[in-house]
Amino acid sequence: MSMENRKVRVRFAPSPTGPLHIGGVRTALYNYLFAKKHGGDFLLRIEDTDQDRFVPGAENYIIESLKWCGICPNEGVGFGDGHHAPYRQSERKPMYRAYAEQLIASGNAYYAFDTKEELDEMRKRMEVSGGTHAYNAITRQTMKNSLTLPEDDVKQRIEAGQAYVVRIKIPRNEEVRVLDLIRGWVIVQSSQMDDKVLFKSDGMPTYHLANIVDDYTMQITHVIRGEEWLPSAPLHVLLYRYLGWENVMPQFAHLPLLLKPDGNGKLSKRDGDRLGFPVFPLEWNDPATKEVSSGYRERGYFPDAFINMLALLGWHSSGNQELFTLEELVNEFSLERVSKAGAKFDPEKAKWFNQQYLRKRSDEELTELWMPELTEKGVKADQTYIRKAVHLIKEKGNFLHEFWSLGSYFFIAPEKYDADVMKKRWSEGSSKFIAELKGAFETMEGFSSATTEVQFKTTAEKMGIPPGQVMQLLRVCISGLGGGPALFGIIELLGKDEVVRRLEKMLDVK
RNA sequence: GGCCCGUUCGUCUAGGGGUUAGGACACCAGAUUUUCAUUCUGGUAACAGGGGUUCGAUUCCCCUACGGGCUACCA
């Protein structure tokens, strides 16, 4: 089958060594968008070839994160098997050895018996002499491997059960070219590469071998991954070549890294703790340290807002649009528009995205989302009333969890009054004004925002007080807070009886 | 150290051989006819430096600087 008419198939291939951080989520997102855009498949493969680094719960965390974000793979661990199961490399273990042996047979790989100590010693030696400390075309001649040892010695060692690894035999001096969809041609001299281990002494392949074998057998057409993989891309190209798969080798795209908001460097777990914003999509309880790391979900972010925010970190459409639904992202996405430079993460903009999505939610939907908290607080109000309150509150908040502190006064008369405003605005004549206003309100027939506002102003003017001087005071009497939605909208919704009661209460307190 | 990648407002970015270098976040100022945390309007603010190529470069090339990544029997 030629490359051109193959169905697009991409994969997200994390290692279950801990919670997925937002950089990983963005990689998954771009893979998802690319797949959907081209009517292709998006699969999840778990790269657990390093059994020492296995963290319980990490795999499930990855699956739950993708689900929460709404970017579900259509194939893979946790999402149903396709034709290429299993999708966990530990379960694919039996298939890798044959490929390592194929590479040995074709002269592109070899057995190496060096111990950890011998390797350390070699590296030290090379560093002293100023050279690179790599296992390569030069240094391998001085090491214990099937290139330097007699054939029967090698055979004997293997039969005796001596530990060995399989290393790729990188050519002495050859130009290796990788075409990256984001960066163009990247050219590396093989003299700068080293004989990476492909197959470990514990019987597992390393990432490099497993990755190539799986991408080939799973018919992956595009490898979209983080920039930290760019240096090993030439190695991967060589592996495709030596395995005889170069004609179906996937195309590569290395994504720019997500950088910490201050200073420089890759965004890490520590930055979140230090700067007070989540680095993970979901809250994570570390099973070993018992440490808890906060998540976007638990902080009250909407998944679509979170995804929208991540999509714009390293990618931009041709226009000025910044708010995209998932469907719009799918339509607009292209690797050509992914930027090359790393993107500093901005927690402030993340909040702004959530605010935008909060506003986009209907009053009905927000009411429904808020109901559990209201019920828990013992609020007994009818749906229409709550919906109207929500309508006023949502213009002032960024998160649903702020609603109660922003608008509890719609359900409970304030217990406390904003101290700053009281100090600044309460004066000798204030009681008189409140009493006067209460009386005026009581006599009103209707009680709309328009009529109460007129009543308020005439009362103030009658007493020779500029309305602006007592407006915020009235707000505090009604809500206890110094700021909030349009005041007379609140007054209308609360209704005459309640407003009068609250004015009375203020007079009692003062 | 070596190799690789990168560099437009503080941040995310658009743009591209001739532009008033555009948008968004943040910030500041006015307005919403007299409250505020919303909204609206406006403003401050950028092509890392040096050489080329060219009539002309921020845009193309080279060098330097700076930043980042990789350099494990980790992914």
Coordinates of C-alpha atoms (C1' of nucleotides) in Angstrom, one line a residue:
Chain A
M1 CA 0.0 0.0 0.0
S2 CA 1.4 3.4 -0.8
M3 CA 1.8 6.1 1.8
E4 CA -0.5 8.5 0.0
N5 CA -3.8 6.6 0.3
R6 CA -3.4 5.1 3.7
K7 CA -6.0 6.0 6.2
V8 CA -4.6 8.5 8.7
R9 CA -3.8 6.8 12.0
V10 CA -2.2 8.6 14.9
R11 CA -1.4 7.6 18.5
F12 CA -0.9 9.1 21.8
A13 CA 1.6 6.9 23.6
P14 CA 2.3 8.0 27.2
S15 CA 4.2 6.2 29.8
P16 CA 2.3 5.4 33.0
T17 CA 4.9 6.8 35.3
G18 CA 2.6 9.4 36.9
P19 CA -0.2 11.8 36.1
L20 CA -0.4 13.2 32.7
H21 CA 0.5 16.9 32.7
I22 CA -1.0 19.5 30.5
G23 CA 1.8 19.3 27.9
G24 CA 0.8 15.6 27.5
V25 CA -2.8 16.5 27.2
R26 CA -2.0 19.0 24.5
T27 CA -0.1 16.4 22.6
A28 CA -3.1 14.1 22.9
L29 CA -5.3 16.9 21.8
Y30 CA -3.3 17.7 18.6
N31 CA -3.3 14.0 17.8
Y32 CA -7.0 13.9 18.2
L33 CA -7.6 17.0 16.1
F34 CA -5.4 15.8 13.4
A35 CA -7.1 12.4 13.2
K36 CA -10.6 13.8 13.2
K37 CA -9.7 16.4 10.6
H38 CA -8.6 13.7 8.3
G39 CA -11.2 11.2 9.1
G40 CA -8.6 8.9 10.6
D41 CA -8.1 6.9 13.8
F42 CA -6.7 8.1 17.1
L43 CA -5.4 5.5 19.4
L44 CA -4.0 5.2 22.9
R45 CA -1.0 3.0 23.5
I46 CA 0.6 2.6 26.9
E47 CA 4.4 2.5 26.8
D48 CA 5.2 0.6 29.9
T49 CA 8.4 -1.0 28.9
D50 CA 10.2 0.3 32.0
Q51 CA 8.7 -1.8 34.8
D52 CA 10.7 0.0 37.4
R53 CA 8.9 3.2 36.8
F54 CA 5.4 1.8 36.9
V55 CA 3.1 3.9 39.0
P56 CA -0.2 2.4 40.1
G57 CA -3.2 4.4 39.0
A58 CA -1.3 6.4 36.4
E59 CA -2.8 4.5 33.4
N60 CA -6.3 5.0 34.7
Y61 CA -5.5 8.6 35.3
I62 CA -4.5 9.0 31.7
I63 CA -7.8 7.4 30.5
E64 CA -9.9 9.4 32.8
S65 CA -8.2 12.6 31.7
L66 CA -8.9 12.0 28.1
K67 CA -12.5 11.2 28.9
W68 CA -12.9 14.4 30.9
C69 CA -11.4 16.4 28.1
G70 CA -13.7 14.8 25.6
I71 CA -10.9 13.7 23.3
C72 CA -11.5 9.9 23.4
P73 CA -9.3 7.6 21.3
N74 CA -11.4 5.3 19.2
E75 CA -9.0 2.5 19.8
G76 CA -6.7 1.5 22.6
V77 CA -6.3 0.8 26.3
G78 CA -9.5 1.8 28.1
F79 CA -11.4 2.6 24.9
G80 CA -12.0 -0.8 23.3
D81 CA -9.7 -2.9 21.2
G82 CA -9.4 -2.5 17.5
H83 CA -7.6 -4.9 15.2
H84 CA -4.2 -4.2 16.8
A85 CA -4.7 -5.3 20.4
P86 CA -3.1 -5.5 22.8
Y87 CA -2.2 -1.8 23.3
R88 CA 0.0 -2.1 26.3
Q89 CA 3.6 -2.7 25.5
S90 CA 4.1 -5.0 28.4
E91 CA 1.5 -7.3 26.9
R92 CA 3.2 -7.1 23.5
K93 CA 6.5 -8.2 25.0
P94 CA 6.8 -11.5 23.1
M95 CA 6.8 -9.9 19.7
Y96 CA 9.8 -7.5 20.1
R97 CA 12.6 -10.0 20.4
A98 CA 12.2 -11.3 16.9
Y99 CA 12.7 -7.8 15.5
A100 CA 15.9 -7.3 17.5
E101 CA 17.2 -10.6 16.2
Q102 CA 16.2 -9.6 12.6
L103 CA 18.4 -6.5 13.1
I104 CA 21.3 -8.6 14.3
A105 CA 20.9 -11.0 11.4
S106 CA 21.0 -8.2 8.9
G107 CA 24.1 -6.7 10.5
N108 CA 22.4 -3.6 11.9
A109 CA 22.5 -4.5 15.5
Y110 CA 24.7 -6.6 17.9
Y111 CA 24.8 -8.2 21.3
A112 CA 26.7 -6.3 24.1
F113 CA 27.8 -7.8 27.3
D114 CA 29.3 -4.8 29.1
T115 CA 28.3 -4.4 32.7
K116 CA 27.2 -1.1 34.3
E117 CA 30.6 -0.7 35.8
E118 CA 32.4 -1.2 32.5
L119 CA 30.2 1.3 30.8
D120 CA 30.8 3.9 33.5
E121 CA 34.5 3.3 33.2
M122 CA 34.5 3.8 29.5
R123 CA 32.5 7.0 29.8
K124 CA 34.9 8.3 32.4
R125 CA 37.8 7.4 30.2
M126 CA 36.3 9.2 27.2
E127 CA 35.5 12.3 29.2
V128 CA 39.1 12.6 30.4
S129 CA 40.3 12.4 26.8
G130 CA 37.9 15.0 25.8
G131 CA 35.8 12.9 23.5
T132 CA 32.1 12.2 23.5
H133 CA 31.2 9.6 26.1
A134 CA 29.0 7.6 23.7
Y135 CA 28.9 3.9 22.8
N136 CA 29.6 4.4 19.1
A137 CA 31.5 3.3 16.1
I138 CA 34.8 4.1 17.8
T139 CA 34.3 3.1 21.4
R140 CA 32.4 -0.2 20.6
Q141 CA 35.7 -1.6 19.3
T142 CA 37.0 -1.5 22.9
M143 CA 33.9 -3.0 24.5
K144 CA 32.6 -6.5 25.0
N145 CA 30.2 -7.2 22.2
S146 CA 29.5 -9.5 19.4
L147 CA 31.5 -7.3 17.1
T148 CA 34.7 -7.7 19.1
L149 CA 34.3 -11.1 20.7
P150 CA 34.8 -14.3 18.8
E151 CA 31.6 -15.9 17.5
D152 CA 31.8 -19.0 19.7
D153 CA 32.5 -16.8 22.8
V154 CA 29.4 -14.9 22.1
K155 CA 27.4 -18.0 21.7
Q156 CA 28.8 -19.4 24.9
R157 CA 28.0 -16.3 26.9
I158 CA 24.4 -16.4 25.6
E159 CA 24.0 -20.1 26.3
A160 CA 25.4 -19.6 29.8
G161 CA 22.7 -17.0 30.5
Q162 CA 25.0 -14.1 30.7
A163 CA 23.1 -10.8 30.7
Y164 CA 23.2 -8.9 27.4
V165 CA 21.6 -6.1 25.6
V166 CA 21.1 -5.6 21.9
R167 CA 22.4 -2.3 20.5
I168 CA 21.9 -0.7 17.1
K169 CA 25.0 -0.5 15.0
I170 CA 25.1 3.1 13.9
P171 CA 27.1 3.6 10.7
R172 CA 30.4 5.4 11.1
N173 CA 29.7 8.5 9.0
E174 CA 26.5 8.9 7.2
E175 CA 24.0 11.7 6.8
V176 CA 20.6 10.9 8.4
R177 CA 17.7 13.1 7.3
V178 CA 14.4 13.5 9.0
L179 CA 11.5 15.5 7.5
D180 CA 9.6 17.1 10.2
L181 CA 6.2 18.5 9.3
I182 CA 6.7 21.5 11.6
R183 CA 10.4 22.2 11.2
G184 CA 11.3 21.0 7.8
W185 CA 14.4 18.9 7.2
V186 CA 16.6 18.0 10.2
I187 CA 20.0 16.6 9.3
V188 CA 22.2 14.8 11.6
Q189 CA 25.6 13.1 11.0
S190 CA 25.6 9.5 12.2
S191 CA 29.0 10.1 13.7
Q192 CA 27.1 12.2 16.3
M193 CA 24.7 9.4 17.2
D194 CA 25.3 6.5 19.6
D195 CA 24.6 2.8 19.6
K196 CA 21.4 3.0 21.6
V197 CA 20.2 0.0 23.4
L198 CA 17.2 -1.5 21.6
F199 CA 16.6 -4.6 23.8
K200 CA 17.2 -4.6 27.5
S201 CA 18.7 -7.4 29.6
D202 CA 15.4 -7.9 31.3
G203 CA 13.9 -9.1 28.1
M204 CA 12.0 -5.9 27.3
P205 CA 12.6 -3.6 24.4
T206 CA 13.5 0.0 25.0
Y207 CA 11.2 2.8 24.0
H208 CA 13.1 3.1 20.7
L209 CA 12.5 -0.4 19.4
A210 CA 9.0 -0.8 20.8
N211 CA 7.9 2.5 19.4
I212 CA 9.0 1.6 15.9
V213 CA 7.7 -1.9 16.0
D214 CA 4.3 -0.8 17.3
D215 CA 3.9 2.2 15.0
Y216 CA 4.6 -0.1 12.1
T217 CA 2.4 -3.0 13.1
M218 CA -0.4 -0.6 14.2
Q219 CA -0.1 1.2 10.8
I220 CA 0.6 4.6 12.2
T221 CA 0.8 7.2 9.5
H222 CA 1.8 10.3 11.6
V223 CA 3.9 10.6 14.7
I224 CA 2.9 13.8 16.6
R225 CA 4.9 14.1 19.8
G226 CA 6.8 16.6 21.9
E227 CA 10.0 18.2 20.9
E228 CA 12.0 16.3 23.4
W229 CA 11.9 13.4 21.0
L230 CA 13.4 15.3 18.1
P231 CA 17.0 14.2 18.9
S232 CA 16.0 10.6 18.7
A233 CA 14.1 10.9 15.5
P234 CA 17.2 10.1 13.3
L235 CA 17.6 6.9 15.3
H236 CA 14.0 6.0 14.5
V237 CA 14.5 6.7 10.8
L238 CA 17.4 4.3 10.8
L239 CA 15.4 1.7 12.5
Y240 CA 12.6 1.9 9.9
R241 CA 15.3 1.6 7.2
Y242 CA 17.0 -1.4 8.8
L243 CA 13.8 -3.2 9.4
G244 CA 12.8 -2.6 5.8
W245 CA 9.8 -0.4 6.5
E246 CA 11.0 2.9 5.3
N247 CA 8.4 3.0 2.5
V248 CA 5.6 3.1 5.2
M249 CA 7.5 5.1 7.7
P250 CA 5.2 7.6 9.5
Q251 CA 5.6 11.3 9.0
F252 CA 7.0 13.2 12.0
A253 CA 5.8 16.3 13.7
H254 CA 7.6 17.5 16.8
L255 CA 5.5 19.9 18.9
P256 CA 7.0 22.9 20.7
L257 CA 7.3 22.5 24.5
L258 CA 5.1 24.1 27.1
L259 CA 7.3 26.4 29.2
K260 CA 6.9 27.6 32.8
P261 CA 5.2 31.0 33.1
D262 CA 8.2 32.7 34.7
G263 CA 11.7 32.3 33.7
N264 CA 12.5 29.6 31.3
G265 CA 12.4 25.8 31.0
K266 CA 10.0 23.1 30.6
L267 CA 6.8 23.3 32.6
S268 CA 7.0 21.0 35.5
K269 CA 4.9 19.8 38.4
R270 CA 6.9 22.0 40.8
D271 CA 5.9 25.2 38.9
G272 CA 2.3 24.5 39.7
D273 CA 2.9 24.2 43.4
R274 CA 5.2 27.2 43.3
L275 CA 2.9 29.5 41.3
G276 CA -0.4 28.2 42.5
F277 CA -2.0 26.9 39.3
P278 CA -2.8 23.3 38.3
V279 CA -0.4 21.5 36.0
F280 CA -2.6 18.5 35.7
P281 CA -6.1 18.0 34.2
L282 CA -7.4 16.0 37.1
E283 CA -6.4 16.0 40.8
W284 CA -3.7 13.5 41.5
N285 CA -3.0 11.7 44.8
D286 CA 0.4 10.3 44.7
P287 CA 0.2 6.8 46.0
A288 CA 3.8 6.8 47.2
T289 CA 4.3 10.2 48.7
K290 CA 0.6 10.9 49.5
E291 CA 1.1 14.3 48.0
V292 CA -2.0 15.8 46.3
S293 CA -1.6 17.9 43.1
S294 CA -4.5 20.0 42.1
G295 CA -6.3 19.5 38.8
Y296 CA -8.2 21.7 36.4
R297 CA -11.4 19.7 36.8
E298 CA -11.4 20.2 40.6
R299 CA -10.5 23.8 40.3
G300 CA -13.8 24.3 38.4
Y301 CA -12.6 24.6 34.9
F302 CA -15.0 23.5 32.2
P303 CA -13.4 20.8 30.0
D304 CA -14.2 22.7 26.8
A305 CA -12.6 25.8 28.1
F306 CA -9.5 23.9 29.2
I307 CA -9.2 22.3 25.8
N308 CA -9.7 25.6 24.0
M309 CA -7.0 27.1 26.1
L310 CA -4.5 24.3 25.4
A311 CA -5.2 24.3 21.7
L312 CA -4.1 27.9 21.4
L313 CA -0.8 27.2 23.2
G314 CA 1.3 26.5 20.1
W315 CA -1.3 26.6 17.5
H316 CA -3.3 29.5 15.9
S317 CA -5.8 29.7 13.2
S318 CA -5.3 32.1 10.3
G319 CA -7.8 34.6 11.7
N320 CA -8.2 36.3 15.0
Q321 CA -10.7 33.8 16.4
E322 CA -9.8 32.5 19.9
L323 CA -12.9 30.8 21.0
F324 CA -13.4 27.4 19.3
T325 CA -15.7 24.5 19.9
L326 CA -14.1 21.1 19.5
E327 CA -15.7 20.7 16.1
E328 CA -14.3 24.1 15.0
L329 CA -10.9 23.1 16.2
V330 CA -11.1 19.9 14.2
N331 CA -12.0 21.8 11.1
E332 CA -9.4 24.5 11.5
F333 CA -6.5 22.5 12.8
S334 CA -3.4 21.9 10.7
L335 CA 0.2 21.0 11.6
E336 CA 1.4 23.8 9.3
R337 CA 0.0 26.3 11.7
V338 CA 1.7 24.9 14.8
S339 CA 4.5 27.2 15.9
K340 CA 8.1 26.2 16.3
A341 CA 9.0 28.0 19.5
G342 CA 8.0 26.9 23.0
A343 CA 5.0 28.5 24.6
K344 CA 5.0 29.9 28.1
F345 CA 1.9 28.9 30.0
D346 CA -0.2 31.8 31.2
P347 CA -2.5 30.9 34.1
E348 CA -4.3 34.3 33.8
K349 CA -5.4 33.6 30.3
A350 CA -6.6 30.1 31.4
K351 CA -9.0 31.9 33.8
W352 CA -10.2 34.2 31.0
F353 CA -11.1 31.2 28.9
N354 CA -13.2 29.7 31.6
Q355 CA -14.9 33.0 32.1
Q356 CA -15.8 33.1 28.4
Y357 CA -17.2 29.5 28.6
L358 CA -19.1 30.3 31.8
R359 CA -20.9 33.2 30.0
K360 CA -21.6 30.9 27.1
R361 CA -23.5 28.4 29.3
S362 CA -27.2 29.0 29.4
D363 CA -28.9 30.1 32.7
E364 CA -30.7 26.7 32.7
E365 CA -27.6 24.7 32.4
L366 CA -25.7 26.7 35.1
T367 CA -28.8 26.4 37.4
E368 CA -28.7 22.7 37.0
L369 CA -24.9 22.6 37.7
W370 CA -25.4 24.7 40.8
M371 CA -28.3 22.9 42.3
P372 CA -26.3 20.3 44.2
E373 CA -24.5 23.0 46.2
L374 CA -27.7 24.9 46.8
T375 CA -29.4 21.8 48.0
E376 CA -26.5 21.2 50.3
K377 CA -26.8 24.7 51.7
G378 CA -30.4 24.1 52.4
V379 CA -31.7 26.6 49.9
K380 CA -35.4 26.2 49.1
A381 CA -36.2 28.4 46.2
D382 CA -38.1 27.7 43.0
Q383 CA -36.2 27.0 39.8
T384 CA -37.3 30.2 38.0
Y385 CA -36.1 32.4 40.9
I386 CA -32.7 30.5 40.9
R387 CA -32.4 30.8 37.2
K388 CA -32.9 34.6 37.3
A389 CA -30.3 34.8 40.1
V390 CA -27.9 32.8 38.0
H391 CA -28.5 35.1 35.1
L392 CA -27.3 38.0 37.2
I393 CA -24.5 36.2 39.0
K394 CA -22.8 34.6 36.0
E395 CA -21.8 38.0 34.5
K396 CA -19.6 38.5 37.5
G397 CA -17.8 35.3 37.9
N398 CA -15.1 33.1 36.3
F399 CA -16.1 29.8 38.0
L400 CA -19.3 28.1 39.1
H401 CA -17.8 27.6 42.6
E402 CA -17.7 31.3 43.0
F403 CA -21.5 31.6 42.7
W404 CA -22.2 31.1 46.3
S405 CA -19.9 33.7 47.6
L406 CA -21.0 36.0 44.8
G407 CA -24.7 35.5 45.2
S408 CA -25.7 33.8 48.5
Y409 CA -27.7 37.0 49.3
F410 CA -30.3 36.0 46.7
F411 CA -31.3 33.2 49.2
I412 CA -30.1 34.4 52.6
A413 CA -30.2 38.0 54.0
P414 CA -26.7 39.2 54.6
E415 CA -25.2 38.6 58.0
K416 CA -22.2 40.8 57.5
Y417 CA -21.8 44.1 55.7
D418 CA -18.7 45.0 53.7
A419 CA -16.6 46.8 56.2
D420 CA -14.7 49.0 53.8
V421 CA -17.9 50.3 52.2
M422 CA -19.6 50.9 55.6
K423 CA -16.6 52.8 56.8
K424 CA -16.4 54.9 53.7
R425 CA -20.0 55.5 53.1
W426 CA -22.0 55.2 56.3
S427 CA -22.5 58.6 57.8
E428 CA -24.8 60.3 60.3
G429 CA -27.5 60.8 57.8
S430 CA -27.4 57.3 56.4
S431 CA -30.0 55.9 58.9
K432 CA -32.4 58.6 58.0
F433 CA -32.0 57.9 54.3
I434 CA -32.4 54.2 54.6
A435 CA -35.5 54.7 56.8
E436 CA -36.9 57.1 54.2
L437 CA -36.2 54.8 51.3
K438 CA -37.8 51.9 53.2
G439 CA -40.9 53.9 53.6
A440 CA -41.0 55.0 50.0
F441 CA -40.5 51.4 48.8
E442 CA -43.3 50.2 51.0
T443 CA -45.8 52.4 49.4
M444 CA -44.9 51.3 45.8
E445 CA -47.4 49.5 43.7
G446 CA -45.2 47.7 41.3
F447 CA -41.6 46.8 42.1
S448 CA -39.5 46.6 39.0
S449 CA -35.8 47.5 38.5
A450 CA -36.9 50.6 36.6
T451 CA -39.4 51.9 39.1
T452 CA -37.3 51.1 42.2
E453 CA -34.4 53.0 40.6
V454 CA -36.6 56.0 40.0
Q455 CA -37.9 55.8 43.6
F456 CA -34.4 55.6 44.9
K457 CA -33.3 58.6 43.0
T458 CA -36.2 60.8 43.9
T459 CA -35.9 59.9 47.5
A460 CA -32.2 60.8 47.5
E461 CA -32.8 64.0 45.7
K462 CA -35.6 65.0 48.0
M463 CA -33.2 64.7 50.9
G464 CA -30.5 66.6 49.0
I465 CA -28.2 63.6 48.7
P466 CA -26.4 62.8 45.5
P467 CA -27.6 59.3 44.6
G468 CA -24.0 58.2 43.9
Q469 CA -23.2 58.8 47.5
V470 CA -25.8 56.3 48.9
M471 CA -26.0 53.8 46.0
Q472 CA -23.3 51.5 47.2
L473 CA -24.6 51.8 50.7
L474 CA -28.0 50.5 49.5
R475 CA -26.1 47.7 47.7
V476 CA -24.5 46.7 51.0
C477 CA -27.8 46.8 52.8
I478 CA -29.3 44.5 50.2
S479 CA -26.4 42.1 49.5
G480 CA -23.7 42.7 52.2
L481 CA -21.2 43.1 49.3
G482 CA -19.5 46.1 47.8
G483 CA -19.9 44.9 44.3
G484 CA -22.1 42.7 42.1
P485 CA -24.6 42.7 39.3
A486 CA -26.9 45.6 38.5
L487 CA -28.3 46.7 41.8
F488 CA -31.9 47.3 40.8
G489 CA -32.0 44.0 39.0
I490 CA -31.2 42.4 42.3
I491 CA -33.8 44.5 44.1
E492 CA -36.5 43.5 41.6
L493 CA -35.7 39.8 41.9
L494 CA -35.6 39.9 45.7
G495 CA -39.0 41.6 45.7
K496 CA -40.5 44.3 47.8
D497 CA -41.1 42.4 51.1
E498 CA -37.6 41.0 51.3
V499 CA -36.0 44.4 50.3
V500 CA -37.9 46.2 53.0
R501 CA -37.0 43.5 55.5
R502 CA -33.3 44.0 54.7
L503 CA -33.5 47.7 55.0
E504 CA -35.2 47.3 58.4
K505 CA -32.5 44.9 59.5
M506 CA -29.8 47.4 58.6
L507 CA -31.6 50.0 60.7
D508 CA -31.7 47.6 63.6
V509 CA -28.0 46.7 63.4
K510 CA -26.9 50.3 63.2
Chain B
rG1 C1' 31.1 20.1 26.8
rG2 C1' 28.8 17.9 22.1
rC3 C1' 24.5 17.6 18.9
rC4 C1' 19.7 19.5 17.6
rC5 C1' 15.7 23.1 17.8
rG6 C1' 14.2 28.0 18.5
rU7 C1' 14.0 33.9 19.0
rU8 C1' 7.6 39.6 16.7
rC9 C1' 4.5 43.8 22.6
rG10 C1' 5.3 41.3 29.8
rU11 C1' 2.5 36.6 27.9
rC12 C1' -0.1 33.7 23.7
rU13 C1' 0.3 35.0 18.7
rA14 C1' -1.0 37.2 13.2
rG15 C1' 1.9 38.9 9.3
rG16 C1' 5.5 38.9 5.8
rG17 C1' 10.9 42.0 0.9
rG18 C1' 7.8 48.2 0.6
rU19 C1' 2.2 47.5 6.5
rU20 C1' 0.2 53.3 10.7
rA21 C1' 3.6 45.6 12.3
rG22 C1' -2.8 43.2 13.5
rG23 C1' -5.6 40.5 17.5
rA24 C1' -6.1 38.4 22.5
rC25 C1' -4.7 38.1 28.0
rA26 C1' -2.7 41.4 31.6
rC27 C1' -2.1 46.6 32.7
rC28 C1' -3.7 51.9 32.5
rA29 C1' -7.5 55.7 31.2
rG30 C1' -12.4 57.2 30.0
rA31 C1' -17.7 55.7 29.2
rU32 C1' -22.2 53.1 30.5
rU33 C1' -25.8 60.1 32.9
rU34 C1' -24.3 59.6 39.6
rU35 C1' -22.6 52.1 43.2
rC36 C1' -19.1 47.7 41.8
rA37 C1' -16.0 42.9 40.2
rU38 C1' -19.5 43.0 34.3
rU39 C1' -19.8 45.4 29.4
rC40 C1' -18.1 49.2 25.9
rU41 C1' -14.3 52.6 24.0
rG42 C1' -9.4 54.2 23.9
rG43 C1' -4.2 53.8 25.4
rU44 C1' 0.9 52.1 26.7
rA45 C1' 3.8 48.1 24.6
rA46 C1' 7.4 44.0 20.0
rC47 C1' 10.3 42.3 15.0
rA48 C1' 17.6 39.9 20.1
rG49 C1' 22.4 42.1 17.9
rG50 C1' 25.9 42.4 13.8
rG51 C1' 27.0 41.5 8.8
rG52 C1' 25.4 40.4 3.9
rU53 C1' 21.7 39.9 -0.6
rU54 C1' 18.4 43.9 -2.4
rC55 C1' 16.3 50.1 -4.9
rG56 C1' 14.3 48.5 -0.1
rA57 C1' 14.6 43.4 5.2
rU58 C1' 11.3 42.7 10.7
rU59 C1' 10.5 39.1 6.5
rC60 C1' 15.8 35.6 2.6
rC61 C1' 21.3 34.0 3.9
rC62 C1' 25.5 33.9 7.4
rC63 C1' 27.6 34.9 12.2
rU64 C1' 27.0 36.1 17.3
rA65 C1' 24.1 36.3 21.6
rC66 C1' 20.4 34.4 24.4
rG67 C1' 16.8 30.5 25.5
rG68 C1' 15.3 25.5 25.3
rG69 C1' 15.7 20.1 24.4
rC70 C1' 18.6 15.7 24.1
rU71 C1' 23.1 13.5 25.6
rA72 C1' 20.5 6.0 30.6
rC73 C1' 19.7 -1.3 29.9
rC74 C1' 13.7 6.4 31.3
rA75 C1' 10.0 7.3 28.3

